[in-house]
JSON list of C-alpha atoms in Angstrom, two decimals:
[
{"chain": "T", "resi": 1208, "resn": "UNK", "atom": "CA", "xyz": [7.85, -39.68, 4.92]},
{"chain": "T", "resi": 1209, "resn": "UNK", "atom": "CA", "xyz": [6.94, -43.06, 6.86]},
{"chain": "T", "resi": 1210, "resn": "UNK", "atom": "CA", "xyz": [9.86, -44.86, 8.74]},
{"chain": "T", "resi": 1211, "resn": "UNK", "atom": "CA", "xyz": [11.42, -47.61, 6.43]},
{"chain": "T", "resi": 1212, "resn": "UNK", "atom": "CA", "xyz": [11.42, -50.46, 8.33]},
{"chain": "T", "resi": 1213, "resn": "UNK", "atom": "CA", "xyz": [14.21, -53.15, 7.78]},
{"chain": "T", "resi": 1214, "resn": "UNK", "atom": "CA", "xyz": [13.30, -56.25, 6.03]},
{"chain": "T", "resi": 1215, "resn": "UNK", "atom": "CA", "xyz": [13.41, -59.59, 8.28]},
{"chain": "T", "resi": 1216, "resn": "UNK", "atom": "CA", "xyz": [16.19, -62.35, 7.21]},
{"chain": "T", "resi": 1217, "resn": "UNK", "atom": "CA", "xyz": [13.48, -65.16, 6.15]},
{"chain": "T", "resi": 1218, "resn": "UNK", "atom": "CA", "xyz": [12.15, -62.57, 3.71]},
{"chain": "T", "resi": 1219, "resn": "UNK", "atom": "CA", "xyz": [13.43, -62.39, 0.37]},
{"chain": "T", "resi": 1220, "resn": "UNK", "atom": "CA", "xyz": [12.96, -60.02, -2.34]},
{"chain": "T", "resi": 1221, "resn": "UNK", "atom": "CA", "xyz": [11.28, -62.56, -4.96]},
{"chain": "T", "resi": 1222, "resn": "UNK", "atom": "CA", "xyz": [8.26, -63.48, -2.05]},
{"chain": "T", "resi": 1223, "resn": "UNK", "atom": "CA", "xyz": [7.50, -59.69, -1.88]},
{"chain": "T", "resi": 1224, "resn": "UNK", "atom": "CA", "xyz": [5.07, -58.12, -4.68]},
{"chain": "T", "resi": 1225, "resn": "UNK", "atom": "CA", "xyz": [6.05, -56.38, -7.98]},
{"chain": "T", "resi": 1226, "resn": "UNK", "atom": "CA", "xyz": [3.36, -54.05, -7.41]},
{"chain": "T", "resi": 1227, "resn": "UNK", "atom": "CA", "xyz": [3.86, -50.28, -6.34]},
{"chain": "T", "resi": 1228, "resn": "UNK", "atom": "CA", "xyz": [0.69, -48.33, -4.61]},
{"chain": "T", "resi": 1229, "resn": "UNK", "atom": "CA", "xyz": [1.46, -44.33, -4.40]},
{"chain": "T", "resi": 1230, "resn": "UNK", "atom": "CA", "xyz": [-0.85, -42.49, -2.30]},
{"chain": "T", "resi": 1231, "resn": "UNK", "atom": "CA", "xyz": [-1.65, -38.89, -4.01]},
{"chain": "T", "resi": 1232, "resn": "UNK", "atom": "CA", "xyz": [-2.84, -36.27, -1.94]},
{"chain": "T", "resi": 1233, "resn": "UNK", "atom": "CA", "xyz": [-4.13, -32.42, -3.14]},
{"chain": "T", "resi": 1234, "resn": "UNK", "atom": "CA", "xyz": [-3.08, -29.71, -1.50]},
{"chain": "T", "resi": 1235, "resn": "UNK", "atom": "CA", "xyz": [-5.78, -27.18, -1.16]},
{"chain": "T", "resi": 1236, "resn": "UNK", "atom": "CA", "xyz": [-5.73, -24.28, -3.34]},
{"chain": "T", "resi": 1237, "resn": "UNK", "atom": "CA", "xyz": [-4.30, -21.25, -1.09]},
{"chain": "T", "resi": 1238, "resn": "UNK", "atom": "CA", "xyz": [-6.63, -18.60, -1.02]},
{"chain": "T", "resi": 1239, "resn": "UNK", "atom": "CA", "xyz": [-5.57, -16.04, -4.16]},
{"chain": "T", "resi": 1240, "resn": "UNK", "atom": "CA", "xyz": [-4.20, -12.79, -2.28]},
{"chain": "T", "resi": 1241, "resn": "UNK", "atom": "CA", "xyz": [-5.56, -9.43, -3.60]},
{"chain": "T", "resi": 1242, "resn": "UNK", "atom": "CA", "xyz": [-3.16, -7.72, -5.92]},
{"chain": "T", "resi": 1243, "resn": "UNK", "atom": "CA", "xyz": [-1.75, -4.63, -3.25]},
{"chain": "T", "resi": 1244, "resn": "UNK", "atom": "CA", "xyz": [-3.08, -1.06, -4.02]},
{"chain": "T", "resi": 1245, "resn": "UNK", "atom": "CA", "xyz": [-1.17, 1.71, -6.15]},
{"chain": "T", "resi": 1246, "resn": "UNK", "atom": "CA", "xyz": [-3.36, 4.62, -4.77]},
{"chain": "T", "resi": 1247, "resn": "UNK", "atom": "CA", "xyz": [-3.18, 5.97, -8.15]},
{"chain": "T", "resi": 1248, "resn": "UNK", "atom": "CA", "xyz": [-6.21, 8.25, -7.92]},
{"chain": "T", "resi": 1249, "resn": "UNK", "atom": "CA", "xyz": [-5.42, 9.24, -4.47]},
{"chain": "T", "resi": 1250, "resn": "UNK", "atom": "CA", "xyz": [-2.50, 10.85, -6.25]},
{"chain": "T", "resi": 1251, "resn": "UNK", "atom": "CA", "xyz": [-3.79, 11.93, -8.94]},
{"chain": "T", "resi": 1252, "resn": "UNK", "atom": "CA", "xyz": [-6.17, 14.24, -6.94]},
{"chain": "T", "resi": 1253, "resn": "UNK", "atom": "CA", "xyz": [-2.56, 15.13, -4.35]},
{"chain": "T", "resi": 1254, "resn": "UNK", "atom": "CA", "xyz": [-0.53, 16.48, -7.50]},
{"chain": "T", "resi": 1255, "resn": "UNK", "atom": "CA", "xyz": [-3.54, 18.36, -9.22]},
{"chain": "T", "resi": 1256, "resn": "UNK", "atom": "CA", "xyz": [-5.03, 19.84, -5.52]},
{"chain": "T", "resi": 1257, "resn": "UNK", "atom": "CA", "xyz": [-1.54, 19.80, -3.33]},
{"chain": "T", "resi": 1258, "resn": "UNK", "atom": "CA", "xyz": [1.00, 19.39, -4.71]},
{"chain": "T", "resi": 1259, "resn": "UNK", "atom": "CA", "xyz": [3.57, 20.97, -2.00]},
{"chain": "T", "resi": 1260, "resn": "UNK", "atom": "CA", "xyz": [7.31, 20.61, -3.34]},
{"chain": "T", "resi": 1261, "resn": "UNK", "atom": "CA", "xyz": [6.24, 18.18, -6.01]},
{"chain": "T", "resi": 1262, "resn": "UNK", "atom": "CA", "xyz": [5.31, 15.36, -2.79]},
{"chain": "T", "resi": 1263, "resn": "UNK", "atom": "CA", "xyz": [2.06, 14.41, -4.98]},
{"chain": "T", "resi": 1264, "resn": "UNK", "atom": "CA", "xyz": [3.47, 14.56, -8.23]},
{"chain": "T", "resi": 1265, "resn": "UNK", "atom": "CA", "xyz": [6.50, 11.88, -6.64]},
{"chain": "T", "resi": 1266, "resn": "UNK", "atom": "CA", "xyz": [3.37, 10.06, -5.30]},
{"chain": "T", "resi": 1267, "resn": "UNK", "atom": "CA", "xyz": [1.96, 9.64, -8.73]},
{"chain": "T", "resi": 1268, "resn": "UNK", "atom": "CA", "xyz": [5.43, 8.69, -10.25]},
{"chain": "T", "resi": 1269, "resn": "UNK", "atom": "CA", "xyz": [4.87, 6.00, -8.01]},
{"chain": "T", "resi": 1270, "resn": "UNK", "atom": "CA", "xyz": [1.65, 5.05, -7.94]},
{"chain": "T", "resi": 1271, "resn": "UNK", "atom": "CA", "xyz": [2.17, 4.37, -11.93]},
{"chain": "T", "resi": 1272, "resn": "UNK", "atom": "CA", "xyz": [5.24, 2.15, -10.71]},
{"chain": "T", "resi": 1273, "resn": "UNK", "atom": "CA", "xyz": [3.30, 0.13, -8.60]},
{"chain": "T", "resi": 1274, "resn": "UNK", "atom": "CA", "xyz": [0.38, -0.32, -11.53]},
{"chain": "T", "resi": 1275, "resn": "UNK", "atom": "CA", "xyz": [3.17, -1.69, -13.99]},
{"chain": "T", "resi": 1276, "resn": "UNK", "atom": "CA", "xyz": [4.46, -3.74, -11.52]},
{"chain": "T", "resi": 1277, "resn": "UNK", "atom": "CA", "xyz": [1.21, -5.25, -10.86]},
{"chain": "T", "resi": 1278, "resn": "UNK", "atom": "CA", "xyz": [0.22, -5.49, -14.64]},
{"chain": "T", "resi": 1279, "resn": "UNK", "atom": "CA", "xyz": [3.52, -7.41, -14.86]},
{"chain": "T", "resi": 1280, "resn": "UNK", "atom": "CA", "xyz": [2.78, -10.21, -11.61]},
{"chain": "T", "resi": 1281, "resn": "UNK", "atom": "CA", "xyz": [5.67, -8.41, -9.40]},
{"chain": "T", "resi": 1282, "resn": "UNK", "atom": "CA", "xyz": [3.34, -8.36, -6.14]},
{"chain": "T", "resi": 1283, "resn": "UNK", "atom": "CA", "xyz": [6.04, -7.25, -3.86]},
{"chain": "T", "resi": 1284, "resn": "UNK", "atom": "CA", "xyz": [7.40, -4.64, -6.11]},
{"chain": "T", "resi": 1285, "resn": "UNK", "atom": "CA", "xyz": [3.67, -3.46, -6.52]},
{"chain": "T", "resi": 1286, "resn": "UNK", "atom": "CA", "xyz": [3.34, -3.57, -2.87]},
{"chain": "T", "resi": 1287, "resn": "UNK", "atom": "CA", "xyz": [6.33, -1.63, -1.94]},
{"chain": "T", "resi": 1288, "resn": "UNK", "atom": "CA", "xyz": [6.11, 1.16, -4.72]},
{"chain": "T", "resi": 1289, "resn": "UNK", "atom": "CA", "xyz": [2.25, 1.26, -3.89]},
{"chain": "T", "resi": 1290, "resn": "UNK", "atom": "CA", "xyz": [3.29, 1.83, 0.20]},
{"chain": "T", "resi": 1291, "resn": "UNK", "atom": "CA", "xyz": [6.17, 4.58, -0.79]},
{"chain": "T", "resi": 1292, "resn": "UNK", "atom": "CA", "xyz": [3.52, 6.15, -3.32]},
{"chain": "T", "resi": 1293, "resn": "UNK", "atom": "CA", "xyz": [1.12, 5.95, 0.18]},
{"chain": "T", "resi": 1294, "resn": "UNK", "atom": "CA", "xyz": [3.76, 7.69, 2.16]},
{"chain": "T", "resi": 1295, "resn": "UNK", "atom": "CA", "xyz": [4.00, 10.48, -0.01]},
{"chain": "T", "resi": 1296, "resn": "UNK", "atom": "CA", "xyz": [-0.01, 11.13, -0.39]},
{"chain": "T", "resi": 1297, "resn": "UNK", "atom": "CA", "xyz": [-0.31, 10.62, 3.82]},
{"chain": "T", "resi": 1298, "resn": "UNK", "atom": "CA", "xyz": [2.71, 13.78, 3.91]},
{"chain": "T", "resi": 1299, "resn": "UNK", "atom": "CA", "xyz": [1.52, 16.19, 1.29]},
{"chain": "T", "resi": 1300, "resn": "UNK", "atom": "CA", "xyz": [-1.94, 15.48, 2.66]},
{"chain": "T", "resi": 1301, "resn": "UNK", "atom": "CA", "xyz": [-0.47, 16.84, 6.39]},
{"chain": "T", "resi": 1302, "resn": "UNK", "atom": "CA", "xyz": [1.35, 19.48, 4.74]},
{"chain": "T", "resi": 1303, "resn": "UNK", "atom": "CA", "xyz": [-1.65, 21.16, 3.02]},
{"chain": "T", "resi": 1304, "resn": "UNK", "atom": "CA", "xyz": [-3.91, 20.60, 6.05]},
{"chain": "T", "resi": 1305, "resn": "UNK", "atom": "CA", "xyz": [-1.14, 22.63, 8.00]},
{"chain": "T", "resi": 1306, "resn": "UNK", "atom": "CA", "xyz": [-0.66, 25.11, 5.33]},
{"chain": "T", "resi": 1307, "resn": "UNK", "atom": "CA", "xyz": [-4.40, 25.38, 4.83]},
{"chain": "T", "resi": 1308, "resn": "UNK", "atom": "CA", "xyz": [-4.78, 25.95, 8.48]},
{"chain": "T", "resi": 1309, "resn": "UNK", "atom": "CA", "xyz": [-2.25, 28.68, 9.03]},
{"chain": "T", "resi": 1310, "resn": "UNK", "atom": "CA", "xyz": [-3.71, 30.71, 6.09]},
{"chain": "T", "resi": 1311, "resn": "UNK", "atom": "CA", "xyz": [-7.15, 30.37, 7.49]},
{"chain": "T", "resi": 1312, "resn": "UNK", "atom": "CA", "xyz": [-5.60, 31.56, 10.96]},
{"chain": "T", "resi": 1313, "resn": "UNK", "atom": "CA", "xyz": [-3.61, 34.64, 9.27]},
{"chain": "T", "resi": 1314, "resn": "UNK", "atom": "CA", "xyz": [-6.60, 35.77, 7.05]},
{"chain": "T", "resi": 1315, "resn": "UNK", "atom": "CA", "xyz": [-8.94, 35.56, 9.97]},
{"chain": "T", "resi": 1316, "resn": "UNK", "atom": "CA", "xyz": [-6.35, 37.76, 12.37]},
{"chain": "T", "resi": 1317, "resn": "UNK", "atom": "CA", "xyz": [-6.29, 40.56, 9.18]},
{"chain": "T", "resi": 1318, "resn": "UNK", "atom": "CA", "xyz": [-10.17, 40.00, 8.68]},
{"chain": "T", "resi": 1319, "resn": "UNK", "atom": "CA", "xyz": [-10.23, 40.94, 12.71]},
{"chain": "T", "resi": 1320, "resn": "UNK", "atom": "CA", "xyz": [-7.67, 43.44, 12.44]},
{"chain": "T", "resi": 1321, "resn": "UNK", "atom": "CA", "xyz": [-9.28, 45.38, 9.34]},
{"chain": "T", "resi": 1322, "resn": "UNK", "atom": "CA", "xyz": [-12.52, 45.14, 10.96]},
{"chain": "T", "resi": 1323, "resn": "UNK", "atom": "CA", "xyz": [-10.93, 46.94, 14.19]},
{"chain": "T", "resi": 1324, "resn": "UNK", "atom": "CA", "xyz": [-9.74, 49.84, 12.42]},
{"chain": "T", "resi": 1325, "resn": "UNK", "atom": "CA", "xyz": [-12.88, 50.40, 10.03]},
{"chain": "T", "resi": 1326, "resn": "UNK", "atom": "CA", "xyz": [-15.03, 50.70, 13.54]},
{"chain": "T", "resi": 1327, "resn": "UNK", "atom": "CA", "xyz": [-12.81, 52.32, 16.12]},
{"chain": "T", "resi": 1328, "resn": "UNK", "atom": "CA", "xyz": [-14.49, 51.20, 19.60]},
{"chain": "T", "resi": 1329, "resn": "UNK", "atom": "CA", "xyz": [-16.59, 54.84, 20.63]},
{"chain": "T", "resi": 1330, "resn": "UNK", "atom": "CA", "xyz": [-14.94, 57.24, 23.04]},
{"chain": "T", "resi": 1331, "resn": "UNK", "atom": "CA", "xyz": [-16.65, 58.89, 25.81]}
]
């Protein structure tokens, strides 16, 4: 707001003009933020493909959160059931990597192992 300046002594009121100006000004439009991600394929695929104690089928639960907050304008419920619904997908994802790689490791050491004892080495 501009500084409101006292009025002198040898002006009065009834000199002054009956006339107000006021001086509009737009604010620019902010830019429209895009609605936050629910992941809800990503999940999909975790609770049909890996679903390790129920992690992807939590991550869907919440992934269909986030979409009907979104559908209803709550952007920061959305965005926080869409993150914990993220969560979820990023750990079940680690968990069946790890799983998938320590059944590949124990099926290859049998493979090897069954291999050894159909073709005992040759003795001289």
């Amino acid at each position: 707001l501009p500084p409101y300046e006292v009025l002198p002594a040898e002006v009065s009121m009834e000199e002054l003009p009956r006339n107000t100006s006021v001086l509009v000004e737009d604010k620019p439009e902010p830019l429209p933020q895009p609605p936050p991600r629910d992941h809800l394929v990503w999940s999909l695929f975790t609770t049909v493909y890996g679903n390790f104690c129920c992690l992807g089928l939590l991550a869907f639960v919440f992934s269909v959160k986030s979409r009907d907050r979104k559908v209803l304008g709550d952007y920061s419920g959305a965005q926080s059931y869409g993150s914990t619904a993220k969560w979820l997908n990023i750990a079940a994802l680690v968990i069946n990597i790890i799983i998938l790689i320590i059944v590949v490791t124990v099926l290859a050491v049998l493979f090897a192992s069954a291999l050894r004892h159909m073709n005992p080495p040759p003795t001289y």
